[in-house]
Short mmCIF file of C-alpha atoms in Angstrom, two decimals:
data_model
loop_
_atom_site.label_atom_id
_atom_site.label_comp_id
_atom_site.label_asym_id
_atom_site.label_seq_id
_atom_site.Cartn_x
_atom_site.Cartn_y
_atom_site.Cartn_z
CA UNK A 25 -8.97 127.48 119.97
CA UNK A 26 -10.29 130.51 118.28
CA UNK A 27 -11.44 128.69 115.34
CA UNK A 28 -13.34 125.52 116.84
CA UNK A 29 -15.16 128.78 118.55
CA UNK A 30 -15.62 130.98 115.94
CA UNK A 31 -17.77 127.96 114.08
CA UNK A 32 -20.75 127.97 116.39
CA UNK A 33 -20.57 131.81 116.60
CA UNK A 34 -21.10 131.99 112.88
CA UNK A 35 -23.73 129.70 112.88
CA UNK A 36 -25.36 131.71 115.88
CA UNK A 37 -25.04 134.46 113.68
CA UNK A 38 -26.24 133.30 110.23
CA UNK A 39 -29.36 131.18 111.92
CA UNK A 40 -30.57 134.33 113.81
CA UNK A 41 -29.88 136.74 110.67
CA UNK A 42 -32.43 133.95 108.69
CA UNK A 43 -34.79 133.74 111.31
CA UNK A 44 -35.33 137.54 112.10
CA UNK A 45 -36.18 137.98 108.25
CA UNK A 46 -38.63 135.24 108.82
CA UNK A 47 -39.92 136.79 112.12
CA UNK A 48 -39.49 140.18 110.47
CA UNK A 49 -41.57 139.04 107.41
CA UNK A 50 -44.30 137.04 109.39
CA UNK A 51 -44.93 139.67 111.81
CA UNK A 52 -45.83 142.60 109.01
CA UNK A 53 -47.56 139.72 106.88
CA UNK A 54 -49.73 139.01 110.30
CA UNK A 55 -50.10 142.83 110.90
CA UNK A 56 -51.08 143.65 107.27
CA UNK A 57 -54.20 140.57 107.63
CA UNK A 58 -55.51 141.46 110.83
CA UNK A 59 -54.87 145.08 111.46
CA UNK A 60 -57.84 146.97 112.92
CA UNK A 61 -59.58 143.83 113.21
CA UNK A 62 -60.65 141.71 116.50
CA UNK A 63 -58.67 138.89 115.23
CA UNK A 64 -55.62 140.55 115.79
CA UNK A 65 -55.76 139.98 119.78
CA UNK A 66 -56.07 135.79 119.48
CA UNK A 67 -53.22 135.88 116.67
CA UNK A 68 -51.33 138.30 118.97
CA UNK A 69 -52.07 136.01 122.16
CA UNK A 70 -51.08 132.60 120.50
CA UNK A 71 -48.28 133.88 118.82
CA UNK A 72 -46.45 135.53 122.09
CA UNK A 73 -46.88 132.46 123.97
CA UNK A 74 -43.16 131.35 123.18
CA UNK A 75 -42.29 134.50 125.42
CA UNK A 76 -43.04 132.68 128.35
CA UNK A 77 -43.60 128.81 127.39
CA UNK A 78 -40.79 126.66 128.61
CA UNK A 79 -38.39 126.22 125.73
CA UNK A 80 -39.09 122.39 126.17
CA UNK A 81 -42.79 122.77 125.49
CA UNK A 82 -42.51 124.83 122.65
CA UNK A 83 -39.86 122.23 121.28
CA UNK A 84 -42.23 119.94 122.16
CA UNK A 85 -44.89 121.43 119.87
CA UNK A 86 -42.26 121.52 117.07
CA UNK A 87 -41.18 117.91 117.35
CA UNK A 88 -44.55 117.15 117.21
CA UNK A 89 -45.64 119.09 113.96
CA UNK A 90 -42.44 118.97 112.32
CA UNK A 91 -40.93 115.66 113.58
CA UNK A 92 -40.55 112.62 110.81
CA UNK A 93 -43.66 110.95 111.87
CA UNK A 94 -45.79 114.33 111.45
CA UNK A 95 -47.29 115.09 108.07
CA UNK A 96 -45.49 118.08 107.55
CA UNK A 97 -42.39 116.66 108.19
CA UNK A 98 -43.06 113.66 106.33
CA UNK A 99 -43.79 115.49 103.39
CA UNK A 100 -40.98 118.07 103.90
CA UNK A 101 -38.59 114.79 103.56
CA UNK A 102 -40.49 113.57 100.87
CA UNK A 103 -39.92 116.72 98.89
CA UNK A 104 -36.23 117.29 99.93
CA UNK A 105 -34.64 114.43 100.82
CA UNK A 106 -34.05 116.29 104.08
CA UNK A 107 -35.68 116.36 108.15
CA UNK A 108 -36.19 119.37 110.24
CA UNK A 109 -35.15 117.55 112.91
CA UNK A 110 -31.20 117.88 113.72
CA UNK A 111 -30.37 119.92 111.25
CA UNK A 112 -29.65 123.84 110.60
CA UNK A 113 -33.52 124.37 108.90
CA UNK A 114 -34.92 122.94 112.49
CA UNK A 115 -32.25 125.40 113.84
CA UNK A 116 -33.51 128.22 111.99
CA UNK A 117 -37.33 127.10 112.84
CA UNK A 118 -36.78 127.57 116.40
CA UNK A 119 -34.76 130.85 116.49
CA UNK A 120 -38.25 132.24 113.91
CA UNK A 121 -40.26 130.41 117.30
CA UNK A 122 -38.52 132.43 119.97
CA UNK A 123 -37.78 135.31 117.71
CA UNK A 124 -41.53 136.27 116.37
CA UNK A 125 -42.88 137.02 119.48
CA UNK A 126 -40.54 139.69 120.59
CA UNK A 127 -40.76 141.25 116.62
CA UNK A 128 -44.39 141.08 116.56
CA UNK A 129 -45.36 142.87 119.93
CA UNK A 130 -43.13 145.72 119.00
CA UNK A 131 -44.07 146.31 115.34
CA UNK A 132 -47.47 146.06 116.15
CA UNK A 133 -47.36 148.81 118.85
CA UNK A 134 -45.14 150.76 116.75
CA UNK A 135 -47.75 150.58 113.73
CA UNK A 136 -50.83 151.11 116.07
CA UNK A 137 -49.45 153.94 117.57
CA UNK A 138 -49.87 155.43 114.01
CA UNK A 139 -52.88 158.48 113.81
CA UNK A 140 -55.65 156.23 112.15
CA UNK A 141 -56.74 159.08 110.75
CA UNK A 142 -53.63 158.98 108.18
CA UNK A 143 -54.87 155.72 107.45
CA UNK A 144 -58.27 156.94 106.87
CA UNK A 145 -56.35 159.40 104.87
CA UNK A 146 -54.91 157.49 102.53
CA UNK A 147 -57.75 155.73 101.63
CA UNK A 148 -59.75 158.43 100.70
CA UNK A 149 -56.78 159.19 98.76
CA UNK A 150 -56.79 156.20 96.45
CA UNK A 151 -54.82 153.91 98.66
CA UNK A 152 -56.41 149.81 99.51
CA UNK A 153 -55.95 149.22 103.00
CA UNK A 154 -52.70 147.23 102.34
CA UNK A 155 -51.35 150.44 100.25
CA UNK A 156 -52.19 152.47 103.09
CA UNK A 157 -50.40 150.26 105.76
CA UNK A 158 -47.35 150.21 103.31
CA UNK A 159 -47.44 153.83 102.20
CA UNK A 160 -48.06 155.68 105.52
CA UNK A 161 -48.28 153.06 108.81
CA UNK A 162 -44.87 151.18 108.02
CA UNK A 163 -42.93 154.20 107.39
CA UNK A 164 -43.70 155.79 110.32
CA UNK A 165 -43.63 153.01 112.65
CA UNK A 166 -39.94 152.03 111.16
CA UNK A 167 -38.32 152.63 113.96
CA UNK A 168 -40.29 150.30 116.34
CA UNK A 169 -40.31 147.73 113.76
CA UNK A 170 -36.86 147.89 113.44
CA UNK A 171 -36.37 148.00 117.50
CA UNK A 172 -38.51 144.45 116.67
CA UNK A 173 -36.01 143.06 114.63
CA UNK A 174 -33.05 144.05 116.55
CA UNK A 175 -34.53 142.19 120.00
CA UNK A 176 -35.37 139.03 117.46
CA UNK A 177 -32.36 139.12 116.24
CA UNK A 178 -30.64 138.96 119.91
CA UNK A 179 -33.30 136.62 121.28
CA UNK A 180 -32.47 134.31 118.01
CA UNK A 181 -28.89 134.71 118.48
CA UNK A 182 -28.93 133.23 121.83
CA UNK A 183 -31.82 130.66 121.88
CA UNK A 184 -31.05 127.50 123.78
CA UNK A 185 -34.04 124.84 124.60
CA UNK A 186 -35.63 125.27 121.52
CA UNK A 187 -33.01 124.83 119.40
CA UNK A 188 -31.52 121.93 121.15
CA UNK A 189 -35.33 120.07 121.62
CA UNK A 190 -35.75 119.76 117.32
CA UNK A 191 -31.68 120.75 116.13
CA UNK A 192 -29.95 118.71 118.60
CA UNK A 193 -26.56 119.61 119.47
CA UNK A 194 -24.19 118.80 116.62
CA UNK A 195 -20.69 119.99 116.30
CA UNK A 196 -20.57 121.67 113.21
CA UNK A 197 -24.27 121.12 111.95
CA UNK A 198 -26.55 122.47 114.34
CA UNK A 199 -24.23 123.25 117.04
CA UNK A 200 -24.58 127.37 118.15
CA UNK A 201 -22.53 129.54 120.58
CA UNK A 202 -25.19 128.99 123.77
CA UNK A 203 -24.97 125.05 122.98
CA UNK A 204 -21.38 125.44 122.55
CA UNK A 205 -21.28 127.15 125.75
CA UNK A 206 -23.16 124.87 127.70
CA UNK A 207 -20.73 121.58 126.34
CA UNK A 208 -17.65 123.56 127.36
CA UNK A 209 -19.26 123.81 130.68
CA UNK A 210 -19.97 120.45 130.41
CA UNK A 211 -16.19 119.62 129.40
CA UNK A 212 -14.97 121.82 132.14
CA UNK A 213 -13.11 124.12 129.29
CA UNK A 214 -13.61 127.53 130.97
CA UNK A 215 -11.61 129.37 128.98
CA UNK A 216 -13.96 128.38 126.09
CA UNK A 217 -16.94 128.56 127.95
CA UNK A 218 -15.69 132.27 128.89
CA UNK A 219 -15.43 133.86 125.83
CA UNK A 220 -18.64 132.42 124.13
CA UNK A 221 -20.88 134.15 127.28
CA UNK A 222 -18.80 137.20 126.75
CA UNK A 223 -19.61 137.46 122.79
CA UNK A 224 -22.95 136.48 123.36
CA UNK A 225 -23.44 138.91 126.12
CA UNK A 226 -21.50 141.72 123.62
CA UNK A 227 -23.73 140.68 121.02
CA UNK A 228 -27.09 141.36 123.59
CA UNK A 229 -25.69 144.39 124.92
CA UNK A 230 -25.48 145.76 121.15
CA UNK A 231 -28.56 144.72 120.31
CA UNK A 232 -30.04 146.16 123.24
CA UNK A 233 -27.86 149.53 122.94
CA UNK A 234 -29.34 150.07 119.37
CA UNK A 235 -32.86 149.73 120.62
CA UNK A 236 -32.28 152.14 123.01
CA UNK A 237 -30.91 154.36 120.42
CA UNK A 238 -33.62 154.33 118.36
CA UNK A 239 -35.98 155.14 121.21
CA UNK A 240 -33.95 157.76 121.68
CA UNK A 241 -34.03 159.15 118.48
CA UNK A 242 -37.79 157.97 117.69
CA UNK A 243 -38.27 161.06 121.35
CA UNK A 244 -35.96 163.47 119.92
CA UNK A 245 -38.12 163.77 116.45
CA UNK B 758 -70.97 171.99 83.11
CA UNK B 759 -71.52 168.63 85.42
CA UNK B 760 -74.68 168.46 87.24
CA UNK B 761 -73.82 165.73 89.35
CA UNK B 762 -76.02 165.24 93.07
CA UNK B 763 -75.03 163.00 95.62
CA UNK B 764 -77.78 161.03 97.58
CA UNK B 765 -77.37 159.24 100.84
CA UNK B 766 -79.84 157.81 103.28
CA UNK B 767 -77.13 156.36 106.20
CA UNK B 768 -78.03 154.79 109.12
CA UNK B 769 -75.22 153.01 111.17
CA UNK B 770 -75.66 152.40 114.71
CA UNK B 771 -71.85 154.16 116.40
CA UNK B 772 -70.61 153.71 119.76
CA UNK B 773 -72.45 156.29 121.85
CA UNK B 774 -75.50 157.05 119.26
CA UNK B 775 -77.39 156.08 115.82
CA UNK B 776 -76.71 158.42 112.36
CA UNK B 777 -79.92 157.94 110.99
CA UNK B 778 -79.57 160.99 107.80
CA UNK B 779 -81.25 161.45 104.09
CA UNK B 780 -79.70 164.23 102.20
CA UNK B 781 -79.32 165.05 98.92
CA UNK B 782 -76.66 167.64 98.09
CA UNK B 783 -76.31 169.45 94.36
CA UNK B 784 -73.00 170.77 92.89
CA UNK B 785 -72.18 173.75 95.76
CA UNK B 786 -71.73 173.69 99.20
CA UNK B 787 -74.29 172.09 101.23
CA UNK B 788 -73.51 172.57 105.15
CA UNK B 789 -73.93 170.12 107.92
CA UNK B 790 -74.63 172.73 110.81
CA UNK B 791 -74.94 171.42 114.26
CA UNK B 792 -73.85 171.22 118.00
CA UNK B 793 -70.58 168.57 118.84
CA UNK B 794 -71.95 164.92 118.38
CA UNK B 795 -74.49 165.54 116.19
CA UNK B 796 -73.12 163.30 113.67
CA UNK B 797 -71.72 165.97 111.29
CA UNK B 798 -68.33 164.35 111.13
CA UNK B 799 -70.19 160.41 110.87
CA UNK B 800 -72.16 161.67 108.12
CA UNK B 801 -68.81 162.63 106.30
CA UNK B 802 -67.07 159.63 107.66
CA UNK B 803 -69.96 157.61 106.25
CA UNK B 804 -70.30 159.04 102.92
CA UNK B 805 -66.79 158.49 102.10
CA UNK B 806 -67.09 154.53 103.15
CA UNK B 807 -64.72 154.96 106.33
CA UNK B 808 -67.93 154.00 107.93
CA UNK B 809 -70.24 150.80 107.51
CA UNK B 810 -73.56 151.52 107.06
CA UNK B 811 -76.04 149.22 108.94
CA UNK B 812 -78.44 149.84 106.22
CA UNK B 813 -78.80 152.59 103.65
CA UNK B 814 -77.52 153.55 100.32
CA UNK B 815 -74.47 156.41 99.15
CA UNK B 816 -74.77 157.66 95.37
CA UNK B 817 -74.08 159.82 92.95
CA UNK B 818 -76.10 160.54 90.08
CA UNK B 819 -77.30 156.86 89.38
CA UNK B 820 -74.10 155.38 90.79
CA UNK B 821 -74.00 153.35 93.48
CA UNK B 822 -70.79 154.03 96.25
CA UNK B 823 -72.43 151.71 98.80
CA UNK B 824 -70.24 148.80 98.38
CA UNK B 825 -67.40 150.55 96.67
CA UNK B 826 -64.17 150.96 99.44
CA UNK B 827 -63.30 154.53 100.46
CA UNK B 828 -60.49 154.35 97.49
CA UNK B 829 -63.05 153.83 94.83
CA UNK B 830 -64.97 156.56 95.63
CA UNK B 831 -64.11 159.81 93.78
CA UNK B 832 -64.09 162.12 96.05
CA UNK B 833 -62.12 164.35 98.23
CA UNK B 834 -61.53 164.32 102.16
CA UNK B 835 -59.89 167.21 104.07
CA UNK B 836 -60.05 166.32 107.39
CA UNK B 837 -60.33 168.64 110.66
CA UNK B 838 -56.36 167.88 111.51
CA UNK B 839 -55.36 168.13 108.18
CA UNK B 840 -53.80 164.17 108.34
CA UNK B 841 -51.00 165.44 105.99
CA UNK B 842 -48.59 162.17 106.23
CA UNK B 843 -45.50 163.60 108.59
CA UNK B 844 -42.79 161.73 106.88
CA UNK B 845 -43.76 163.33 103.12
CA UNK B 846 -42.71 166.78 102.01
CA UNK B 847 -45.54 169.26 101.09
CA UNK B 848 -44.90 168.42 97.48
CA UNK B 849 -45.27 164.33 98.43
CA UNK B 850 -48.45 164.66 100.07
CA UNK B 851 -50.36 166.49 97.51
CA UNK B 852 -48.61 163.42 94.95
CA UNK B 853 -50.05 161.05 97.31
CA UNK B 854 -53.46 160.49 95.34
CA UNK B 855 -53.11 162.67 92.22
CA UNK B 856 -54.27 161.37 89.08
CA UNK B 857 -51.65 163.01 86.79
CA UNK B 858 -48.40 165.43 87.78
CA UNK B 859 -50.46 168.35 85.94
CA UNK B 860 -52.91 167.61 88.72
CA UNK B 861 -50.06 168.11 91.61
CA UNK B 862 -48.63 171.21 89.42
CA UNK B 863 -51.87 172.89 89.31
CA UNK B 864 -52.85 172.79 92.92
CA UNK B 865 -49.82 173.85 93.76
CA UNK B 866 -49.72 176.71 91.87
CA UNK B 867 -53.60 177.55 92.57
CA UNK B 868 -53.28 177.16 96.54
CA UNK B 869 -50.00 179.08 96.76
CA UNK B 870 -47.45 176.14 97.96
CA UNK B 871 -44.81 176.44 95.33
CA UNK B 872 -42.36 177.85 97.83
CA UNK B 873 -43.14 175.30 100.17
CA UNK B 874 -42.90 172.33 98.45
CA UNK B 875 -39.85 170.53 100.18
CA UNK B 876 -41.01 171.56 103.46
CA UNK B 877 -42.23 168.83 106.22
CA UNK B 878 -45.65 169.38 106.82
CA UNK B 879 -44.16 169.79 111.07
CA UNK B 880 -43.01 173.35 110.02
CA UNK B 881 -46.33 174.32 108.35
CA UNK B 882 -48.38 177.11 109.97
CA UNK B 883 -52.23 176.09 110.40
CA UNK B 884 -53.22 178.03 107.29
CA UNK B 885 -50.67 176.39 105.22
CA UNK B 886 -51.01 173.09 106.38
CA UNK B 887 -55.17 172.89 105.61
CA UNK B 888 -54.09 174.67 102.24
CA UNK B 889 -51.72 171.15 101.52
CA UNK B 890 -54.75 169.14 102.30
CA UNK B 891 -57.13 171.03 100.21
CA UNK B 892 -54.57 170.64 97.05
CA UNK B 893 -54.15 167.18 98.18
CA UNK B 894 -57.62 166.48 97.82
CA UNK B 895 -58.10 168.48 94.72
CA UNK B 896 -55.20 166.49 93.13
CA UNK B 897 -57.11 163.44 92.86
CA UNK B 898 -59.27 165.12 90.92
CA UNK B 899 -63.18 164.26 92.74
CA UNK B 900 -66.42 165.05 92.20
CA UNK B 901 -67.42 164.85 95.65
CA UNK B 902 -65.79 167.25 98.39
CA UNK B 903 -66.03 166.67 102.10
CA UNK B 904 -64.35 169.14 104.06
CA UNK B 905 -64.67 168.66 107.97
CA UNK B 906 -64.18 172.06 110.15
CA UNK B 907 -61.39 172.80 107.79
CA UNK B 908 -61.25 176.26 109.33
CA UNK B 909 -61.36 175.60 112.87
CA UNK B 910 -57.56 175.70 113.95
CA UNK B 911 -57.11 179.23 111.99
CA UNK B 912 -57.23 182.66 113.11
CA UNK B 913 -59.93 184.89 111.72
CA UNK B 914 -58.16 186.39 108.92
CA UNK B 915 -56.73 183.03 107.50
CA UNK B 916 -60.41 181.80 108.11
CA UNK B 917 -61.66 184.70 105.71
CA UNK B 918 -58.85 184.18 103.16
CA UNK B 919 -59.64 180.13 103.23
CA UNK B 920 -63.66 180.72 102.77
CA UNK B 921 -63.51 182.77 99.81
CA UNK B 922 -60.69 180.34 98.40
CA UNK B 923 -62.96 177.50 99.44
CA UNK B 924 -66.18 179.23 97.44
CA UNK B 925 -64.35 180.06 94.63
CA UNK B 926 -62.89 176.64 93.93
CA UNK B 927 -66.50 174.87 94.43
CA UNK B 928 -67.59 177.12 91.64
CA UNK B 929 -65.29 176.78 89.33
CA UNK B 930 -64.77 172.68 89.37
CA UNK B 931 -68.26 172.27 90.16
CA UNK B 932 -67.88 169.98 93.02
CA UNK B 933 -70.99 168.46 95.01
CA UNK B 934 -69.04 169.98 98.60
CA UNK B 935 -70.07 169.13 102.03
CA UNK B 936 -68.70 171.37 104.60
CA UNK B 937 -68.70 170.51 108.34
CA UNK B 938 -69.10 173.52 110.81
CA UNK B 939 -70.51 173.89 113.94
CA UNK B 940 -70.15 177.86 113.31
CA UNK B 941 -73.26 179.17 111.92
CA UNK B 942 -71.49 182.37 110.88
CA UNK B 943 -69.41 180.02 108.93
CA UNK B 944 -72.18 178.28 106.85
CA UNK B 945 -73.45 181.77 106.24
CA UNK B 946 -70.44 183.31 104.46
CA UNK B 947 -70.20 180.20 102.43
CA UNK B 948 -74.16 180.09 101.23
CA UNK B 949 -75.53 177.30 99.58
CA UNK B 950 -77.69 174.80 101.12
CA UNK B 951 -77.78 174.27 105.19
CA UNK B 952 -78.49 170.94 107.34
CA UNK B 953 -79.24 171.16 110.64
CA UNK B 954 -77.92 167.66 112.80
CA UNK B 955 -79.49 167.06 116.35
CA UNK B 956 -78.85 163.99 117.47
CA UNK B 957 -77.24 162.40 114.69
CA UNK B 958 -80.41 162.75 112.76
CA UNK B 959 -81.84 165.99 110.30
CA UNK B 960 -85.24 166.83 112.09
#
């Protein structure tokens, strides 16, 4: 039992580890571009907008820009011989979606919570505004970027709606613990669908714990 | 000996007034003296390109700064909080910008921070902390010095001991140095040349 299980956990696992670098590396390539400047708030608003879009619209909007028929996708199959749709790069697409949001929010607060005058600093020091932001902002604001990562990587772990509107729900390709979960429900095989919510739920209550954590620490400086 | 003069005619229109200043300032300190608001700290913030200028030019001798970024400009910047960088030692702020590792060496020696150097700038004392900044700025090695109420979080005797450091180091690198105060008793003990901002403007 342990090991038809322990296949969709894995995936869960690897997909969300992928897709919070993504996130992770989006969000401070977003920051870095429009830090300090006013287009910061419409990149902020229309990138947090999977937070609380139904999972079915956003995998809407992915179908549609990704699907065969779109030009991206077309050319993405073109150039690999491979779709996003129903398969693990889809997968990791929408965990990036649903992760980003939660990754950008909190490393941005983290790194505008920074003393611009440090910035201001730096620059009169010799430092371009990227050096400055990668020199002074980012080391201090490590600790909410890494609270970032740590919520992306839980909301990526356990994405649902998303994943199922452009991965599907294949056993062994695209299949993760919550879709796993929700066909053992399906099947009526509690004890299956038991332990996947519990190591799901362990693996949000760490996530969660090490936020927390960090806060704590982040105070106690 | 350098000779060098800065000129700057800034106007930029800020969020509660309009710095509308012409100054020309030789190698020595030239103070901006004035009440809070009066644009002392914009002119600064201005001169070293943190600021956009609405119109206006920044130079010294015959080179243009005006469209050079803040990091291009060689100058100095010790700001009224000091803005040493929390997570450096003393030793890695005063690295930050310098041009060589004689540069760091030097300052550190000259400004009295040898014993300090692993420290966190957290567990520096007021005096000690604007005495980082001032080697940090020195490090880099500028022509220009802007120093913005560098003296106002010390007691009176640090205050003294920083002045005459201050003085003596203007002298001897022959630095064009603008010095923020809105202590009159201040500018005095330092000499040189004296602005007086109302307003945001020189009248």
């Amino acid at each position: 039992m342990f090991a038809v299980l322990l296949a969709p956990l894995v995936l869960s696992l690897q997909i969300a580890v992928v897709a919070t670098l993504l996130a992770g590396s989006l969000a401070l390539g977003l920051i870095a571009l429009t830090h300090g400047r006013r287009s910061a708030a419409l990149f902020d608003a229309v990138l947090t907008a999977p937070l609380v879009l139904p999972p079915t619209v956003l995998g809407y909007y992915l179908l549609t820009v990704l699907g065969r028929r779109s030009a991206l996708g077309g050319a993405w199959e073109a150039l690999t011989g491979s779709s996003f749709v129903f398969t693990r790069t889809g997968a990791v697409i929408a965990a990036t979606i649903t992760a980003l949001p939660l990754v950008l929010q909190s490393a941005r607060a983290a790194i505008d919570a920074v003393d611009p005058t440090l910035l201001d600093a730096a620059r009169t020091l010799g430092a371009t505004r990227l050096a400055a932001l990668r020199r002074v902002a980012l080391p201090l604001a490590s600790r909410g970027v890494a609270a970032g990562l740590l919520l992306g990587f839980a909301r990526a772990c356990g994405d649902f709606g998303v994943t199922l509107m452009i991965a599907g729900n294949i056993p062994g390709e695209t299949q993760t613990a919550s879709l796993a979960l929700y066909d053992a429900v399906l099947a009526g095989r509690d004890a299956d669908a038991r332990v996947l919510a519990v190591a799901l739920t362990l693996v949000a209550v760490v996530m969660i714990g090490a936020v927390q954590w960090l806060g704590r620490r982040a105070h106690a400086r | 000996m350098r000779g060098d003069v800065l000129t700057a005619k800034l106007l930029a229109r800020l969020d509660n007034f309009t710095l509308d200043v012409s100054l020309q300032a030789p190698v020595g300190v030239t103070t901006l003296f004035g009440p809070s608001g009066s644009g002392k700290t914009s002119t600064l913030r201005a001169i070293s390109g943190l600021v956009k200028l609405d119109s206006g030019f920044v130079k010294l001798n015959d080179t243009a700064w005006t469209t050079l970024p803040p990091e291009r400009r060689e100058l100095g910047y010790v700001f009224q909080s000091s803005a040493l960088f929390p997570h450096l030692t003393v030793e890695q702020n005063v690295e930050f910008g310098a041009r060589t590792p004689e540069e760091v060496a030097r300052w550190m020696k000259r400004l009295r921070l040898e014993s300090a150097r692993e420290r966190k700038p957290s567990t520096l004392s007021g005096g000690e902390a604007q005495r980082v900044a001032l080697a940090r700025a020195l490090a880099r090695r500028p022509r220009v010095l802007l120093l913005d109420e560098p003296f106002s979080s010390l007691d009176a005797g640090l205050r003294e001991e920083l002045v005459g450091e201050i003085k003596e180091l203007v002298e001897a690198e022959q630095l064009v140095t603008l010095l923020v105060t809105h202590s009159r008793e201040e500018a005095e003990r330092l000499g040189g040349r004296f602005l007086h901002l109302v307003g945001g403007k020189i009248p």
